[in-house]
């Protein structure tokens, strides 16, 4: 029986979600069991469909309701994995899944984190500030944006002719490689 049951949360494209789904397809211990999104037009819904995964769209009100947290608990998820998910997680949900919610951020936190710092905004700011390097951070989620304990970081260069798009591609490459492996490591400890 698989002993690490994951729920993925994504708000848009879902390339990280798909990298995680693919990585664990034939895994004996880890199961990606469901996809959750706050955006009914998110491309991640099509990705979930392609892999025959249950997908749930929810509103902000639902996200903050005790019933939502209860339902996640009843499903028996061992970990909630945020992969391009853009809402702050309500404190009651964080408390219900202590050290079981993780997120990926497309920069080297604590730099370039916080409210409004997501996706392209991060890469634009990094380039504007003429940083020489950027990278990814995988961290536990607490009740503040991008402030939970850091689990893993990987760096990449920022090249002189980078645009937010070229930097985003380099960062995505790092994310798709490392995020599934970090999750696998956490699942081994369950
Ligand atoms: C990823 O780069 C992820 O790190 C970032 O959004 C992108 C989603 O891409 N997340 C944040 O900025 C969270 N603050 P994807 O939908 O293709 O996985």
PDB file of C-alpha atoms and ligand atoms in Angstrom:
ATOM      1  CA  UNK A   1       0.000   0.000   0.000  1.00  0.00           C
ATOM      2  CA  UNK A   2       1.182   3.511  -0.779  1.00  0.00           C
ATOM      3  CA  UNK A   3       1.989   5.274   2.459  1.00  0.00           C
ATOM      4  CA  UNK A   4       2.457   8.874   1.421  1.00  0.00           C
ATOM      5  CA  UNK A   5      -0.646  10.445  -0.028  1.00  0.00           C
ATOM      6  CA  UNK A   6      -0.214  13.890  -1.582  1.00  0.00           C
ATOM      7  CA  UNK A   7      -2.621  16.655  -2.559  1.00  0.00           C
ATOM      8  CA  UNK A   8      -1.279  19.201  -5.041  1.00  0.00           C
ATOM      9  CA  UNK A   9      -2.418  22.830  -4.955  1.00  0.00           C
ATOM     10  CA  UNK A  10      -1.854  24.983  -8.056  1.00  0.00           C
ATOM     11  CA  UNK A  11      -3.313  28.228  -9.395  1.00  0.00           C
ATOM     12  CA  UNK A  12      -2.335  28.309 -13.049  1.00  0.00           C
ATOM     13  CA  UNK A  13      -0.212  26.507 -15.578  1.00  0.00           C
ATOM     14  CA  UNK A  14       0.744  23.619 -13.314  1.00  0.00           C
ATOM     15  CA  UNK A  15       4.045  22.579 -14.881  1.00  0.00           C
ATOM     16  CA  UNK A  16       5.416  21.822 -11.405  1.00  0.00           C
ATOM     17  CA  UNK A  17       2.291  19.847 -10.563  1.00  0.00           C
ATOM     18  CA  UNK A  18       2.769  17.759 -13.710  1.00  0.00           C
ATOM     19  CA  UNK A  19       6.472  17.181 -12.989  1.00  0.00           C
ATOM     20  CA  UNK A  20       5.464  15.834  -9.561  1.00  0.00           C
ATOM     21  CA  UNK A  21       2.625  13.709 -10.952  1.00  0.00           C
ATOM     22  CA  UNK A  22       4.932  12.148 -13.555  1.00  0.00           C
ATOM     23  CA  UNK A  23       7.762  11.536 -11.102  1.00  0.00           C
ATOM     24  CA  UNK A  24       5.548   9.484  -8.775  1.00  0.00           C
ATOM     25  CA  UNK A  25       3.438   7.652 -11.381  1.00  0.00           C
ATOM     26  CA  UNK A  26       5.176   4.325 -10.858  1.00  0.00           C
ATOM     27  CA  UNK A  27       6.291   4.956  -7.281  1.00  0.00           C
ATOM     28  CA  UNK A  28       5.481   2.240  -4.780  1.00  0.00           C
ATOM     29  CA  UNK A  29       5.156   4.509  -1.760  1.00  0.00           C
ATOM     30  CA  UNK A  30       4.048   7.937  -2.922  1.00  0.00           C
ATOM     31  CA  UNK A  31       0.658   8.662  -4.426  1.00  0.00           C
ATOM     32  CA  UNK A  32      -0.464  11.957  -5.925  1.00  0.00           C
ATOM     33  CA  UNK A  33      -4.116  11.550  -5.037  1.00  0.00           C
ATOM     34  CA  UNK A  34      -5.741  14.876  -5.912  1.00  0.00           C
ATOM     35  CA  UNK A  35      -5.306  18.306  -7.426  1.00  0.00           C
ATOM     36  CA  UNK A  36      -6.851  21.436  -5.919  1.00  0.00           C
ATOM     37  CA  UNK A  37      -7.082  24.837  -7.560  1.00  0.00           C
ATOM     38  CA  UNK A  38      -8.555  28.248  -6.789  1.00  0.00           C
ATOM     39  CA  UNK A  39      -8.871  29.030 -10.515  1.00  0.00           C
ATOM     40  CA  UNK A  40     -11.493  27.350 -12.668  1.00  0.00           C
ATOM     41  CA  UNK A  41      -9.564  28.290 -15.829  1.00  0.00           C
ATOM     42  CA  UNK A  42      -6.219  26.957 -14.612  1.00  0.00           C
ATOM     43  CA  UNK A  43      -4.382  24.795 -17.134  1.00  0.00           C
ATOM     44  CA  UNK A  44      -3.488  22.486 -14.253  1.00  0.00           C
ATOM     45  CA  UNK A  45      -7.055  21.160 -14.489  1.00  0.00           C
ATOM     46  CA  UNK A  46      -6.339  19.803 -17.966  1.00  0.00           C
ATOM     47  CA  UNK A  47      -3.099  18.289 -16.751  1.00  0.00           C
ATOM     48  CA  UNK A  48      -4.936  16.575 -13.862  1.00  0.00           C
ATOM     49  CA  UNK A  49      -7.567  15.269 -16.272  1.00  0.00           C
ATOM     50  CA  UNK A  50      -4.873  13.831 -18.532  1.00  0.00           C
ATOM     51  CA  UNK A  51      -3.605  11.711 -15.649  1.00  0.00           C
ATOM     52  CA  UNK A  52      -7.082  10.738 -14.457  1.00  0.00           C
ATOM     53  CA  UNK A  53      -6.678  12.648 -11.207  1.00  0.00           C
ATOM     54  CA  UNK A  54      -9.548  14.067  -9.182  1.00  0.00           C
ATOM     55  CA  UNK A  55      -9.486  17.866  -9.371  1.00  0.00           C
ATOM     56  CA  UNK A  56     -11.341  20.284  -7.133  1.00  0.00           C
ATOM     57  CA  UNK A  57     -11.926  23.986  -7.777  1.00  0.00           C
ATOM     58  CA  UNK A  58     -12.581  26.046  -4.665  1.00  0.00           C
ATOM     59  CA  UNK A  59     -13.462  29.641  -3.793  1.00  0.00           C
ATOM     60  CA  UNK A  60     -11.804  31.829  -1.166  1.00  0.00           C
ATOM     61  CA  UNK A  61     -14.806  31.346   1.130  1.00  0.00           C
ATOM     62  CA  UNK A  62     -14.554  27.574   0.839  1.00  0.00           C
ATOM     63  CA  UNK A  63     -10.797  27.694   1.424  1.00  0.00           C
ATOM     64  CA  UNK A  64     -11.339  29.518   4.710  1.00  0.00           C
ATOM     65  CA  UNK A  65     -14.222  27.374   5.928  1.00  0.00           C
ATOM     66  CA  UNK A  66     -13.547  24.714   8.609  1.00  0.00           C
ATOM     67  CA  UNK A  67     -15.287  22.166   6.377  1.00  0.00           C
ATOM     68  CA  UNK A  68     -12.505  22.474   3.788  1.00  0.00           C
ATOM     69  CA  UNK A  69      -9.796  21.639   6.334  1.00  0.00           C
ATOM     70  CA  UNK A  70     -11.924  18.811   7.733  1.00  0.00           C
ATOM     71  CA  UNK A  71     -12.416  17.369   4.277  1.00  0.00           C
ATOM     72  CA  UNK A  72      -8.648  17.398   3.614  1.00  0.00           C
ATOM     73  CA  UNK A  73      -8.098  15.631   6.936  1.00  0.00           C
ATOM     74  CA  UNK A  74     -10.751  13.040   6.144  1.00  0.00           C
ATOM     75  CA  UNK A  75      -9.061  12.319   2.814  1.00  0.00           C
ATOM     76  CA  UNK A  76      -5.996  11.303   4.827  1.00  0.00           C
ATOM     77  CA  UNK A  77      -3.432  13.390   2.978  1.00  0.00           C
ATOM     78  CA  UNK A  78       0.042  13.080   4.431  1.00  0.00           C
ATOM     79  CA  UNK A  79       1.237  16.242   2.729  1.00  0.00           C
ATOM     80  CA  UNK A  80      -0.226  19.253   0.961  1.00  0.00           C
ATOM     81  CA  UNK A  81       2.125  20.360  -1.787  1.00  0.00           C
ATOM     82  CA  UNK A  82       1.775  23.912  -3.084  1.00  0.00           C
ATOM     83  CA  UNK A  83       3.090  24.091  -6.638  1.00  0.00           C
ATOM     84  CA  UNK A  84       2.463  27.516  -8.126  1.00  0.00           C
ATOM     85  CA  UNK A  85      -0.345  28.202  -5.658  1.00  0.00           C
ATOM     86  CA  UNK A  86      -0.878  31.910  -5.074  1.00  0.00           C
ATOM     87  CA  UNK A  87      -3.111  32.275  -2.012  1.00  0.00           C
ATOM     88  CA  UNK A  88      -2.030  32.606   1.582  1.00  0.00           C
ATOM     89  CA  UNK A  89      -2.962  29.449   3.490  1.00  0.00           C
ATOM     90  CA  UNK A  90      -5.438  30.148   6.340  1.00  0.00           C
ATOM     91  CA  UNK A  91      -3.934  29.721   9.851  1.00  0.00           C
ATOM     92  CA  UNK A  92      -6.444  26.999  10.786  1.00  0.00           C
ATOM     93  CA  UNK A  93      -5.370  24.909   7.806  1.00  0.00           C
ATOM     94  CA  UNK A  94      -1.676  25.429   8.650  1.00  0.00           C
ATOM     95  CA  UNK A  95      -2.416  24.327  12.222  1.00  0.00           C
ATOM     96  CA  UNK A  96      -4.282  21.234  11.041  1.00  0.00           C
ATOM     97  CA  UNK A  97      -1.297  20.073   8.946  1.00  0.00           C
ATOM     98  CA  UNK A  98       1.767  20.953  11.061  1.00  0.00           C
ATOM     99  CA  UNK A  99       4.950  20.651   8.971  1.00  0.00           C
ATOM    100  CA  UNK A 100       2.920  18.893   6.307  1.00  0.00           C
ATOM    101  CA  UNK A 101       2.379  21.803   3.904  1.00  0.00           C
ATOM    102  CA  UNK A 102       5.245  22.744   1.638  1.00  0.00           C
ATOM    103  CA  UNK A 103       5.688  25.365  -1.056  1.00  0.00           C
ATOM    104  CA  UNK A 104       8.115  26.194  -3.829  1.00  0.00           C
ATOM    105  CA  UNK A 105       9.218  29.760  -4.476  1.00  0.00           C
ATOM    106  CA  UNK A 106      11.112  30.903  -7.601  1.00  0.00           C
ATOM    107  CA  UNK A 107      13.885  32.825  -5.808  1.00  0.00           C
ATOM    108  CA  UNK A 108      16.421  32.478  -3.028  1.00  0.00           C
ATOM    109  CA  UNK A 109      14.304  33.323   0.022  1.00  0.00           C
ATOM    110  CA  UNK A 110      14.296  35.368   2.173  1.00  0.00           C
ATOM    111  CA  UNK A 111      15.114  37.607  -0.807  1.00  0.00           C
ATOM    112  CA  UNK A 112      12.288  38.318  -3.245  1.00  0.00           C
ATOM    113  CA  UNK A 113       9.529  36.855  -1.110  1.00  0.00           C
ATOM    114  CA  UNK A 114       6.378  38.194   0.501  1.00  0.00           C
ATOM    115  CA  UNK A 115       3.014  39.396  -0.668  1.00  0.00           C
ATOM    116  CA  UNK A 116       2.900  40.238  -4.376  1.00  0.00           C
ATOM    117  CA  UNK A 117       6.197  38.451  -5.057  1.00  0.00           C
ATOM    118  CA  UNK A 118       5.208  35.541  -7.225  1.00  0.00           C
ATOM    119  CA  UNK A 119       5.851  34.168 -10.695  1.00  0.00           C
ATOM    120  CA  UNK A 120       7.015  36.805 -13.142  1.00  0.00           C
ATOM    121  CA  UNK A 121       7.079  39.605 -10.584  1.00  0.00           C
ATOM    122  CA  UNK A 122       9.933  37.792  -8.858  1.00  0.00           C
ATOM    123  CA  UNK A 123      12.006  37.419 -12.039  1.00  0.00           C
ATOM    124  CA  UNK A 124      11.356  41.034 -13.068  1.00  0.00           C
ATOM    125  CA  UNK A 125      12.585  42.285  -9.687  1.00  0.00           C
ATOM    126  CA  UNK A 126      15.674  40.042  -9.756  1.00  0.00           C
ATOM    127  CA  UNK A 127      16.642  41.348 -13.218  1.00  0.00           C
ATOM    128  CA  UNK A 128      15.843  44.972 -12.327  1.00  0.00           C
ATOM    129  CA  UNK A 129      18.221  44.699  -9.355  1.00  0.00           C
ATOM    130  CA  UNK A 130      20.955  43.248 -11.579  1.00  0.00           C
ATOM    131  CA  UNK A 131      21.362  40.173  -9.384  1.00  0.00           C
ATOM    132  CA  UNK A 132      24.070  37.770 -10.520  1.00  0.00           C
ATOM    133  CA  UNK A 133      22.239  34.692  -9.229  1.00  0.00           C
ATOM    134  CA  UNK A 134      18.763  33.499  -8.435  1.00  0.00           C
ATOM    135  CA  UNK A 135      17.292  30.099  -7.703  1.00  0.00           C
ATOM    136  CA  UNK A 136      14.546  28.167  -5.977  1.00  0.00           C
ATOM    137  CA  UNK A 137      13.456  27.662  -2.394  1.00  0.00           C
ATOM    138  CA  UNK A 138      11.352  24.805  -1.057  1.00  0.00           C
ATOM    139  CA  UNK A 139       9.996  25.580   2.387  1.00  0.00           C
ATOM    140  CA  UNK A 140       7.404  24.664   4.974  1.00  0.00           C
ATOM    141  CA  UNK A 141       4.309  26.840   4.892  1.00  0.00           C
ATOM    142  CA  UNK A 142       3.293  28.915   7.885  1.00  0.00           C
ATOM    143  CA  UNK A 143       0.739  31.698   8.179  1.00  0.00           C
ATOM    144  CA  UNK A 144       2.962  34.302   6.477  1.00  0.00           C
ATOM    145  CA  UNK A 145       3.893  34.460   2.789  1.00  0.00           C
ATOM    146  CA  UNK A 146       7.218  32.701   2.110  1.00  0.00           C
ATOM    147  CA  UNK A 147       8.382  32.721   5.742  1.00  0.00           C
ATOM    148  CA  UNK A 148       8.292  29.057   6.801  1.00  0.00           C
ATOM    149  CA  UNK A 149      11.470  27.079   7.515  1.00  0.00           C
ATOM    150  CA  UNK A 150      13.580  26.404   4.451  1.00  0.00           C
ATOM    151  CA  UNK A 151      14.009  22.779   3.391  1.00  0.00           C
ATOM    152  CA  UNK A 152      16.051  23.164   0.219  1.00  0.00           C
ATOM    153  CA  UNK A 153      17.572  25.769  -2.085  1.00  0.00           C
ATOM    154  CA  UNK A 154      19.294  25.534  -5.462  1.00  0.00           C
ATOM    155  CA  UNK A 155      20.948  28.365  -7.369  1.00  0.00           C
ATOM    156  CA  UNK A 156      21.304  29.344 -10.988  1.00  0.00           C
ATOM    157  CA  UNK A 157      23.045  32.270 -12.685  1.00  0.00           C
ATOM    158  CA  UNK A 158      21.226  35.367 -13.907  1.00  0.00           C
ATOM    159  CA  UNK A 159      22.796  36.159 -17.284  1.00  0.00           C
ATOM    160  CA  UNK A 160      23.360  39.724 -18.532  1.00  0.00           C
ATOM    161  CA  UNK A 161      20.892  39.324 -21.411  1.00  0.00           C
ATOM    162  CA  UNK A 162      18.210  37.490 -19.404  1.00  0.00           C
ATOM    163  CA  UNK A 163      14.583  38.538 -19.718  1.00  0.00           C
ATOM    164  CA  UNK A 164      11.981  37.477 -17.131  1.00  0.00           C
ATOM    165  CA  UNK A 165      11.003  34.718 -19.589  1.00  0.00           C
ATOM    166  CA  UNK A 166      14.480  33.258 -20.058  1.00  0.00           C
ATOM    167  CA  UNK A 167      15.120  33.390 -16.323  1.00  0.00           C
ATOM    168  CA  UNK A 168      11.719  31.790 -15.628  1.00  0.00           C
ATOM    169  CA  UNK A 169      12.628  28.916 -17.958  1.00  0.00           C
ATOM    170  CA  UNK A 170      15.908  28.309 -16.128  1.00  0.00           C
ATOM    171  CA  UNK A 171      14.120  28.422 -12.772  1.00  0.00           C
ATOM    172  CA  UNK A 172      11.356  26.068 -13.936  1.00  0.00           C
ATOM    173  CA  UNK A 173      13.980  23.587 -15.034  1.00  0.00           C
ATOM    174  CA  UNK A 174      15.474  23.605 -11.519  1.00  0.00           C
ATOM    175  CA  UNK A 175      12.025  23.346  -9.939  1.00  0.00           C
ATOM    176  CA  UNK A 176      10.912  20.380 -12.035  1.00  0.00           C
ATOM    177  CA  UNK A 177      14.089  18.513 -11.189  1.00  0.00           C
ATOM    178  CA  UNK A 178      14.315  19.193  -7.467  1.00  0.00           C
ATOM    179  CA  UNK A 179      10.756  19.515  -6.152  1.00  0.00           C
ATOM    180  CA  UNK A 180       9.751  15.855  -6.712  1.00  0.00           C
ATOM    181  CA  UNK A 181      13.027  14.677  -5.179  1.00  0.00           C
ATOM    182  CA  UNK A 182      12.605  16.830  -2.062  1.00  0.00           C
ATOM    183  CA  UNK A 183       9.036  15.510  -1.689  1.00  0.00           C
ATOM    184  CA  UNK A 184      10.319  11.936  -2.051  1.00  0.00           C
ATOM    185  CA  UNK A 185      12.821  12.606   0.739  1.00  0.00           C
ATOM    186  CA  UNK A 186      10.091  13.936   3.052  1.00  0.00           C
ATOM    187  CA  UNK A 187       7.818  10.996   2.254  1.00  0.00           C
ATOM    188  CA  UNK A 188      10.544   8.551   3.210  1.00  0.00           C
ATOM    189  CA  UNK A 189      10.400   9.973   6.739  1.00  0.00           C
ATOM    190  CA  UNK A 190       6.654   9.387   7.099  1.00  0.00           C
TER     191      UNK A 190
HETATM  192  C1  LIG B   1       6.681  28.491 -10.248  1.00  0.00           C
HETATM  193  O1  LIG B   1       7.855  29.079 -10.740  1.00  0.00           O
HETATM  194  C2  LIG B   1       6.585  28.643  -8.744  1.00  0.00           C
HETATM  195  O2  LIG B   1       7.823  28.649  -8.110  1.00  0.00           O
HETATM  196  C3  LIG B   1       5.939  29.994  -8.620  1.00  0.00           C
HETATM  197  O3  LIG B   1       4.981  30.037  -9.641  1.00  0.00           O
HETATM  198  C4  LIG B   1       5.438  29.263 -10.749  1.00  0.00           C
HETATM  199  C5  LIG B   1       4.314  28.342 -11.160  1.00  0.00           C
HETATM  200  O4  LIG B   1       4.622  27.655 -12.342  1.00  0.00           O
HETATM  201  N1  LIG B   1       5.368  30.163  -7.315  1.00  0.00           N
HETATM  202  C6  LIG B   1       5.311  31.322  -6.679  1.00  0.00           C
HETATM  203  O5  LIG B   1       5.697  32.363  -7.168  1.00  0.00           O
HETATM  204  C7  LIG B   1       4.711  31.246  -5.281  1.00  0.00           C
HETATM  205  N2  LIG B   1       4.982  32.457  -4.553  1.00  0.00           N
HETATM  206  P1  LIG B   1       3.808  26.379 -12.770  1.00  0.00           P
HETATM  207  O6  LIG B   1       2.327  26.720 -12.622  1.00  0.00           O
HETATM  208  O7  LIG B   1       4.176  26.140 -14.195  1.00  0.00           O
HETATM  209  O8  LIG B   1       4.195  25.253 -11.872  1.00  0.00           O
END
